[in-house]
PDB file of C-alpha atoms in Angstrom:
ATOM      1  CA  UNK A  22     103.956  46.184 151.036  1.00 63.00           C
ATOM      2  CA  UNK A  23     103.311  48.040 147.639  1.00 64.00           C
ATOM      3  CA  UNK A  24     106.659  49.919 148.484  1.00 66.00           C
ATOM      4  CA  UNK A  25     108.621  46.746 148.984  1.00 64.00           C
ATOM      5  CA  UNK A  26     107.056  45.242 145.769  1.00 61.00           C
ATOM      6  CA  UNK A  27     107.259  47.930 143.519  1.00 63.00           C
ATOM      7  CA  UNK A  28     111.258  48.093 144.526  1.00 64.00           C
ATOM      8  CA  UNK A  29     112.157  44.112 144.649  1.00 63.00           C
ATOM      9  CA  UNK A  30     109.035  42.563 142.378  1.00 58.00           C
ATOM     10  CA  UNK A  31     111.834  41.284 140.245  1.00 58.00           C
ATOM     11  CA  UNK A  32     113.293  39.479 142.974  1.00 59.00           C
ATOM     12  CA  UNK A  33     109.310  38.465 143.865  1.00 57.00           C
ATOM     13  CA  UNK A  34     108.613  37.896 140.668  1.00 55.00           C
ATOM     14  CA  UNK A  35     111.015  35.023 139.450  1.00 57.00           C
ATOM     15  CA  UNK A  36     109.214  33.059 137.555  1.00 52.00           C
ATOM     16  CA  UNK A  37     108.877  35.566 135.026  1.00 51.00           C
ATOM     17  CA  UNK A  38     111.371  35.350 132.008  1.00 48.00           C
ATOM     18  CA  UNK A  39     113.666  38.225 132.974  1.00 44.00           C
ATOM     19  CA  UNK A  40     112.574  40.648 130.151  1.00 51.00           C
ATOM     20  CA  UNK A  41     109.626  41.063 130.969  1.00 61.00           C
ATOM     21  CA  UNK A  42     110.375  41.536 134.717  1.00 67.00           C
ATOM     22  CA  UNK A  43     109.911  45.138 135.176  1.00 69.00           C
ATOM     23  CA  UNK A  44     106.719  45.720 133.245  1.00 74.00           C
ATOM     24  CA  UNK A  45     105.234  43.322 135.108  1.00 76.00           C
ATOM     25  CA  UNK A  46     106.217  44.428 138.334  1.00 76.00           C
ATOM     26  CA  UNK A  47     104.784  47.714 137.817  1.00 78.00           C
ATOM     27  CA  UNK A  48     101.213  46.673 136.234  1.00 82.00           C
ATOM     28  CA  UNK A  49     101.540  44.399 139.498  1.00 83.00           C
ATOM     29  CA  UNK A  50     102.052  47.074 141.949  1.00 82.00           C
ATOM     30  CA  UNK A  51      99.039  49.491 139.935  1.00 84.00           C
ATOM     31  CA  UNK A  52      96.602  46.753 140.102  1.00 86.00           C
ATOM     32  CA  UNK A  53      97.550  45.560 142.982  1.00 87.00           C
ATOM     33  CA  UNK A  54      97.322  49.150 144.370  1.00 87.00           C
ATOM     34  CA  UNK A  55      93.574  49.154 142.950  1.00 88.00           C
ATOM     35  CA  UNK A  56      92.446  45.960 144.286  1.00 89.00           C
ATOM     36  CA  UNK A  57      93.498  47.200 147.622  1.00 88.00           C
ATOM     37  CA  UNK A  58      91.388  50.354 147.017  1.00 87.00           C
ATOM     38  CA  UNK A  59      88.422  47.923 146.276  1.00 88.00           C
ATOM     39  CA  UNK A  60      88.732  45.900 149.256  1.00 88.00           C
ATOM     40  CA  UNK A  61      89.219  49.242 151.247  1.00 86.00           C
ATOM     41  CA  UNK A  62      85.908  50.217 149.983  1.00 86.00           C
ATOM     42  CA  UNK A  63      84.376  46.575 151.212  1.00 85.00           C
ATOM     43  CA  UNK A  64      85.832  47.292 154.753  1.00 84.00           C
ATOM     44  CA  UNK A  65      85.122  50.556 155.115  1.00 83.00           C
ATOM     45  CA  UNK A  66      80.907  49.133 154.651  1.00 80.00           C
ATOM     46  CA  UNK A  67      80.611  48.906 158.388  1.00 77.00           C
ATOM     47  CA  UNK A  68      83.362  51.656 160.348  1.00 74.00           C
ATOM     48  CA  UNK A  69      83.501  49.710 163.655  1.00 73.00           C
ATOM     49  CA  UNK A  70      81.976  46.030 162.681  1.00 77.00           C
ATOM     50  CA  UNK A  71      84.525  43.277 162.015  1.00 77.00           C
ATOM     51  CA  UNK A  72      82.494  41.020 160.104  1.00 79.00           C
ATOM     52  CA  UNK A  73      81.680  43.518 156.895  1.00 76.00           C
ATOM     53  CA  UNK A  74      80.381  40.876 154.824  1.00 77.00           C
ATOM     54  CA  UNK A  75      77.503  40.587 156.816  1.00 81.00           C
ATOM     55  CA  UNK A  76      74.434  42.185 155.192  1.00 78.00           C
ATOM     56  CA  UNK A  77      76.612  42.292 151.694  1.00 79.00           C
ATOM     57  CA  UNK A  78      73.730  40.815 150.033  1.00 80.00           C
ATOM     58  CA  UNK A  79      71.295  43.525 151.117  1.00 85.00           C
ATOM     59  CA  UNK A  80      72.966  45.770 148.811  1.00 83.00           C
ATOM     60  CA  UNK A  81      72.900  44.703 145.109  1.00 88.00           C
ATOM     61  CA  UNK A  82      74.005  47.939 143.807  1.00 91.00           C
ATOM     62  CA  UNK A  83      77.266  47.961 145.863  1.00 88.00           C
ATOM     63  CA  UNK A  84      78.016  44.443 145.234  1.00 86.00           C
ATOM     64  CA  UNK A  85      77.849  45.344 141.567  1.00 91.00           C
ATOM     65  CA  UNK A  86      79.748  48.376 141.757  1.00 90.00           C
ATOM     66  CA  UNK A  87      82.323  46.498 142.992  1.00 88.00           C
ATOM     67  CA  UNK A  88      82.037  43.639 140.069  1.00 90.00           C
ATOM     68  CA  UNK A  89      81.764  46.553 137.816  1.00 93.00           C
ATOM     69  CA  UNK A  90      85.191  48.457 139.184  1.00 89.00           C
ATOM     70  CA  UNK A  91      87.137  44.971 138.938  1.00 88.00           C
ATOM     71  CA  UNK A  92      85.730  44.337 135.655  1.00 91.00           C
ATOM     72  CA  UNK A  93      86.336  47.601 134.344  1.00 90.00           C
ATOM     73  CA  UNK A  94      90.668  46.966 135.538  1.00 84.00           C
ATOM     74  CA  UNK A  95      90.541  43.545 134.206  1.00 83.00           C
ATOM     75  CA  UNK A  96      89.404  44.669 130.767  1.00 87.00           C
ATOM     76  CA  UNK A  97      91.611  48.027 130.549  1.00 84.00           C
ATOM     77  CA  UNK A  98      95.286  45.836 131.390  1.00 80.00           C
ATOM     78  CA  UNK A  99      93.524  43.343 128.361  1.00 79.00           C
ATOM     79  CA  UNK A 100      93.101  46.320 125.927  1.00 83.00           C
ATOM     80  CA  UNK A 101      96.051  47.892 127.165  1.00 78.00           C
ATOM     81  CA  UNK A 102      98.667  45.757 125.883  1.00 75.00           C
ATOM     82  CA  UNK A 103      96.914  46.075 122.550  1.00 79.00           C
ATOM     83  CA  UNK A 104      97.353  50.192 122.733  1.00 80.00           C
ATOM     84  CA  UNK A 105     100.708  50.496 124.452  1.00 76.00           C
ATOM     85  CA  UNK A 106     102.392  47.231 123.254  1.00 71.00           C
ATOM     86  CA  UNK A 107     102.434  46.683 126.680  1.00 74.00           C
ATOM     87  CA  UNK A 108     103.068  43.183 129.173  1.00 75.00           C
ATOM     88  CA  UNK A 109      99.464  42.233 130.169  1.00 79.00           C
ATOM     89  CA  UNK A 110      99.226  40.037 133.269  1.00 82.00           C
ATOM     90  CA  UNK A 111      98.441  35.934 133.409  1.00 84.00           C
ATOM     91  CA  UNK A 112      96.203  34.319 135.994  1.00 87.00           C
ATOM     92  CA  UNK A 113      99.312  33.787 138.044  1.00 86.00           C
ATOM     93  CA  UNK A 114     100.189  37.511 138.296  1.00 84.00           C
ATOM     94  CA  UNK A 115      96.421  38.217 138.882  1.00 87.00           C
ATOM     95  CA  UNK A 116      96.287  35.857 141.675  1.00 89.00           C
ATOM     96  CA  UNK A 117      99.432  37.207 142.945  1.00 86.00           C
ATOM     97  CA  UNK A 118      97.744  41.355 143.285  1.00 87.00           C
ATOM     98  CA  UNK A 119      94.143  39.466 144.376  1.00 90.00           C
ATOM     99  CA  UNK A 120      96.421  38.053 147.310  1.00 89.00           C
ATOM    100  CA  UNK A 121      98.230  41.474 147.951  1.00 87.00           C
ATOM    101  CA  UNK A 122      94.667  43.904 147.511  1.00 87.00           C
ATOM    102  CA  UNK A 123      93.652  40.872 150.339  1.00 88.00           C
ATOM    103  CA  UNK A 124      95.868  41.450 153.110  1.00 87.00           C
ATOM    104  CA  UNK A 125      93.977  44.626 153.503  1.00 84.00           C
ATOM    105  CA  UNK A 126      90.989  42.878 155.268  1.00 85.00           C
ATOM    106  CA  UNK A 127      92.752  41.363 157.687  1.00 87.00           C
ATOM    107  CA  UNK A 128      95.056  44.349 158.280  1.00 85.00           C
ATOM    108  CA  UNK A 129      91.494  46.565 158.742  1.00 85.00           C
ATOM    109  CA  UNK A 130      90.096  43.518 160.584  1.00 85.00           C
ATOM    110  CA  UNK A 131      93.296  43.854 163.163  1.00 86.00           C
ATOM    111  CA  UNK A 132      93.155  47.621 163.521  1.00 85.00           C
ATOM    112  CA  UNK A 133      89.138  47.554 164.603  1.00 85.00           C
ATOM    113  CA  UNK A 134      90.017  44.815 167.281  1.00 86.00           C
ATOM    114  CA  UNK A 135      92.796  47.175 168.464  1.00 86.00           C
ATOM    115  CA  UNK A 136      90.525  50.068 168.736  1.00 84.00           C
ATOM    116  CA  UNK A 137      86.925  48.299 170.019  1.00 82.00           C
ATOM    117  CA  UNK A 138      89.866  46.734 172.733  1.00 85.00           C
ATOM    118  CA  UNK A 139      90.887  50.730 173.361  1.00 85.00           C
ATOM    119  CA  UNK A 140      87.886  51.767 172.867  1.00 82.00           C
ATOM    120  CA  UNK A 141      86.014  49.750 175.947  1.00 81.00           C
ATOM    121  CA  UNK A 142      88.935  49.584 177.704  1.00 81.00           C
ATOM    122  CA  UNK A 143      89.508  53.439 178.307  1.00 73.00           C
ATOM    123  CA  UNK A 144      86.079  54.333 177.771  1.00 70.00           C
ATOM    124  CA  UNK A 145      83.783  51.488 179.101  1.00 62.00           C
ATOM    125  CA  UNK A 146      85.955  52.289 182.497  1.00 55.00           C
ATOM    126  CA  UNK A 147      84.752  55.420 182.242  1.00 54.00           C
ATOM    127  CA  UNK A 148      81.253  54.584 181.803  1.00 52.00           C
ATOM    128  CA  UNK A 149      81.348  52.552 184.831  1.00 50.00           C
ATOM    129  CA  UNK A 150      82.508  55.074 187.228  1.00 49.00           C
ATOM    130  CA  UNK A 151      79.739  57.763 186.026  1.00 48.00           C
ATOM    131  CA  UNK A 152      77.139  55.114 186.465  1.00 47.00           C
ATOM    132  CA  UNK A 153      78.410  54.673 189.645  1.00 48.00           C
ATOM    133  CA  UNK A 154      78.420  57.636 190.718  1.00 49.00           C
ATOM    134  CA  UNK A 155      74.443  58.560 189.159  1.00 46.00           C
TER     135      UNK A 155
END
């Protein structure tokens, strides 16, 4: 999705004034890139559990980290533009690579249904015909 975004964000990214178009597509794709990094790290809380939120709150230091990480991109694309005379991204844009670092929960959400379906398909047959056999 990055791929396709980094190559056609100016066709994505329309309502942009045209000069500014390709800046913006690449801050997009970077922080878009990181904010799928820092959901990756939300998912990857529980390896085989669907539902990682659960027991979030548990873990202050975590939660924080993440608040931290977020706040920490957020703050170097403001300073940024100051440094580099660089495009810095509006809410819009920031909304738009929120929704993009976002489609990786349901994409790791997917791929643990596939493999706890696998998973206790091929092996929970397996465990019944030792049992049976004991």
């Amino acid at each position: 999705m990055l791929v396709t975004f980094k190559f056609n964000g100016r066709a994505v990214l329309g309502f942009i004034n045209i000069d500014k178009q390709h800046a913006v597509s690449k801050k997009m794709t970077f922080y878009s890139f990181v904010l799928c990094q820092i959901f990756s790290q939300v998912n990857s809380r529980e390896l085989e559990k669907i539902n990682v939120l659960k027991g979030i709150h548990r873990k202050p230091r975590f939660s924080l980290a993440m608040i931290f990480i977020f706040g920490l991109q957020v703050s170097f694309n403001e300073v940024a533009h100051i440094l580099v005379v660089d495009e810095r991204l509006n809410l819009a844009e920031w909304c738009v690579c929120l929704l993009i670092g976002a489609v990786s929960c349901p994409v790791d959400s997917a791929a643990k249904c596939a493999w706890n379906l696998v998973k206790n398909r091929h092996f929970g047959s397996h465990n019944r015909t030792t049992s049976a056999v004991s």
